[in-house]
Every structure is written in C-alpha cells, then in structure tokens.
Coordinates of C-alpha atoms in Angstrom, one line a residue:
M276 CA -83.1 86.5 91.8
K277 CA -85.0 88.9 93.7
I278 CA -84.0 91.7 96.2
H279 CA -86.1 93.2 98.7
F280 CA -85.3 96.5 99.9
R281 CA -86.3 96.6 103.6
K282 CA -84.9 93.0 104.3
L283 CA -81.6 94.1 103.0
A284 CA -82.0 98.1 104.9
N285 CA -82.1 95.5 108.6
A286 CA -79.6 93.1 107.5
D287 CA -75.5 93.3 109.3
E288 CA -74.3 91.9 106.1
P289 CA -74.7 92.3 102.3
L290 CA -76.4 89.5 100.2
H291 CA -74.9 87.6 98.2
L292 CA -76.1 86.1 95.7
H293 CA -75.4 83.1 93.4
E294 CA -77.4 81.8 90.7
T295 CA -77.6 79.9 87.2
L296 CA -79.5 81.2 84.4
D297 CA -80.6 79.8 81.0
V298 CA -79.3 82.6 78.5
S299 CA -80.0 80.6 75.7
E300 CA -83.3 81.8 74.6
L301 CA -81.6 85.8 74.6
V302 CA -79.6 84.6 71.5
K303 CA -82.1 82.8 69.7
G304 CA -81.6 84.9 66.6
R305 CA -78.2 85.4 66.5
K306 CA -77.1 82.6 63.4
D307 CA -73.1 83.1 64.8
I308 CA -73.7 81.6 68.4
L309 CA -73.6 77.7 67.5
S310 CA -74.7 77.2 71.8
V311 CA -74.8 79.2 75.0
A312 CA -73.7 77.8 78.9
P313 CA -76.2 78.9 81.8
L314 CA -74.6 82.2 82.8
T315 CA -73.0 82.0 86.0
V316 CA -74.1 84.6 89.0
N317 CA -72.3 86.1 91.1
L318 CA -74.0 89.3 93.3
K319 CA -73.5 91.2 96.5
A320 CA -76.1 93.1 96.9
L321 CA -75.4 95.7 99.9
P322 CA -77.6 98.9 101.2
A323 CA -75.9 102.0 99.9
G324 CA -77.8 105.2 101.8
T325 CA -81.8 105.5 102.6
D326 CA -83.9 103.2 100.3
S327 CA -80.9 102.2 98.0
V328 CA -79.5 99.5 97.6
N329 CA -76.0 98.9 95.7
V330 CA -76.1 95.6 93.1
V331 CA -72.6 94.1 92.8
G332 CA -70.5 91.3 91.0
T333 CA -69.7 89.0 87.9
L334 CA -71.6 86.9 85.0
E335 CA -69.8 84.4 83.8
G336 CA -70.3 81.9 81.1
N337 CA -68.9 80.1 77.6
V338 CA -70.6 81.1 74.4
D339 CA -69.8 79.2 71.1
M340 CA -69.7 81.0 68.4
L341 CA -68.5 80.8 64.6
C342 CA -65.4 82.8 63.4
A343 CA -65.8 85.7 61.7
R344 CA -63.8 84.8 59.0
C345 CA -63.3 81.6 58.7
L346 CA -66.7 80.1 60.5
S347 CA -64.3 77.6 62.5
E348 CA -66.6 77.6 65.9
V349 CA -64.2 79.3 68.6
N350 CA -64.9 79.2 72.5
S351 CA -65.8 82.6 73.9
K352 CA -65.2 82.9 77.7
L353 CA -67.3 86.1 78.9
N354 CA -66.2 87.0 82.2
I355 CA -68.9 90.1 82.7
P356 CA -68.7 93.0 85.5
F357 CA -72.2 93.6 87.2
A358 CA -72.8 96.8 89.1
E359 CA -76.3 98.6 89.7
T360 CA -77.7 100.8 92.1
F361 CA -81.4 100.5 92.6
K362 CA -83.5 102.9 94.8
W363 CA -87.0 102.3 95.8
L364 CA -89.1 105.0 94.3
K365 CA -91.4 106.3 91.5
Q366 CA -88.9 108.2 89.3
P367 CA -88.6 111.9 90.1
L368 CA -91.1 114.2 87.7
L369 CA -89.1 116.4 86.6
P370 CA -86.2 115.4 84.1
E371 CA -83.2 117.2 85.7
D372 CA -84.2 115.8 89.1
E373 CA -83.5 112.1 87.7
D374 CA -79.5 110.7 88.2
D375 CA -79.2 108.4 85.2
E376 CA -77.0 106.0 87.6
L377 CA -79.9 105.3 89.4
I378 CA -82.3 102.5 88.9
Y379 CA -86.1 103.8 90.1
A380 CA -87.7 100.6 91.5
P381 CA -91.7 101.7 92.1
D382 CA -91.9 98.5 94.6
E383 CA -90.3 96.8 97.3
I384 CA -88.7 93.7 96.1
V385 CA -86.9 94.2 92.3
D386 CA -86.5 91.3 90.5
L387 CA -82.1 91.3 89.5
V388 CA -83.0 88.7 85.9
P389 CA -83.9 91.5 83.5
Y390 CA -80.9 93.5 84.3
V391 CA -78.9 90.3 84.4
E392 CA -80.5 89.7 81.3
E393 CA -79.3 92.8 79.5
N394 CA -76.0 93.0 81.0
F395 CA -75.0 89.7 79.2
V396 CA -76.8 91.0 76.0
L397 CA -74.8 94.1 75.8
H398 CA -71.2 92.3 76.5
L399 CA -71.4 89.7 73.6
P400 CA -68.6 90.2 71.3
D401 CA -70.4 91.0 67.6
S402 CA -67.8 88.8 66.1
V403 CA -64.7 86.7 67.0
L404 CA -61.9 85.2 65.6
C405 CA -60.0 82.0 66.2
K406 CA -56.4 83.9 66.3
A407 CA -56.1 87.5 65.7
D408 CA -53.9 86.4 61.8
C409 CA -57.1 84.7 61.0
L410 CA -57.1 84.1 57.3
G411 CA -60.3 83.2 56.8
L412 CA -62.1 81.5 53.2
C413 CA -60.9 81.8 49.9
Q414 CA -63.9 83.7 48.8
T415 CA -63.2 81.9 45.1
C416 CA -63.8 78.2 46.4
G417 CA -64.2 78.3 49.8
Q418 CA -61.4 76.7 51.1
N419 CA -60.0 77.4 55.0
L420 CA -57.3 79.6 53.9
N421 CA -55.2 78.5 57.9
E422 CA -55.6 74.9 57.0
G423 CA -53.9 75.2 53.4
T424 CA -53.8 77.6 50.1
C425 CA -55.6 76.8 47.0
S426 CA -55.0 77.2 43.5
C427 CA -57.7 80.7 42.7
D428 CA -56.5 83.3 41.1
N429 CA -57.8 86.6 43.8
T430 CA -56.1 89.0 42.4
V431 CA -58.6 92.0 43.3
V432 CA -59.0 94.8 40.2
D433 CA -60.9 97.8 40.5
P434 CA -63.7 97.4 38.1
R435 CA -63.3 100.8 36.9
L436 CA -59.8 100.6 36.3
A437 CA -60.8 97.0 34.7
A438 CA -60.8 98.3 30.4
L439 CA -56.6 98.8 31.2
K440 CA -55.6 95.5 32.6
G441 CA -54.9 94.2 29.1
F442 CA -52.9 97.6 28.3
F443 CA -49.3 96.9 29.2
T444 CA -49.6 93.1 27.6
K445 CA -47.9 92.1 24.2
Q446 CA -50.3 91.7 21.4
D447 CA -49.3 88.6 19.0
D448 CA -50.0 91.0 15.3

C-alpha cells in the first residue's frame, strides 16, 4: 500500500486504495483480545499543494475481546477514521520550522502500512463491557452475576474498622 508523490501530483483524479490488512501480529501480546479480523482499508490520496499529499479514509474491522467485568466474549466493530498529510522532503533542521501535522517523507514513495497499523493500535479500546450495566463476577466464588446470583457474603468492611464490626452486637453473658 504505497503512494508515489510524482504520479499523484500529475494525476487528474485522486488515488483510491482498497485493501485488506492482517493486523493479528499487532495484538499478539494482549490477553484480552481473543481474535481480530483482517482490517479493511479504504483510503483516498489527493495532492495538497507542492510536494504534499492528503490521505483520508476509514479502517474497518472486528475484534473479539473479553468483557472487563465478567470475561464473556464481546465482538467490537471498529470504524476508525484515517487522516494524514505527507510532505516529500527531509525534516526541517530547525524545530520551529517543523509542522506537527505533517509527516515528512524523505523518499518519493511512501508506504502507508506503518501509519495504518499505528492508527489501528491507537484506536483499539483498552477494555470493553458486554453491556453497560454488567455486574461482573462474584469475588468469592467466581459466579457470573449476569447469569444469576450466588449465596456468598460479599459485604466489604474497611479493614481499619474491622475491629468495630461486632461492637454493637449483643453478647451472651
């Protein structure tokens, strides 16, 4: 998935890029991601002035993740916007001349795959919930509280006040 600055500058129409990209290696270390479908990349590259190219579009895919509370499987549909501007020249020597919005490309040909992969990783959710009011798992027995209740006593007592727990109960003398 590459763009060529000179060819694009002389073209009458924008360059359309439609590809599928395998991103499973990018999420290999994440324990909360069960599987990831190939990413569908739909991009449009258009000239944006002298030696500059705007690349806009969307990245779409599905990720199967674990619910952060109850550990059930959740399918998340991703629709990620993509917008980058590339400039064909070496990065300016002076920091004040540098534009944060531009990506400087020293070569005439730019490979878009690293930028697509970076956008994908940055837009992955940190955690997902199977539903907004997910009850999670019982801390004692591990029962999924969305499926039913358990008989465990999950009363949380502040350990600093635990000695006072039985203070007001009647004692048998």
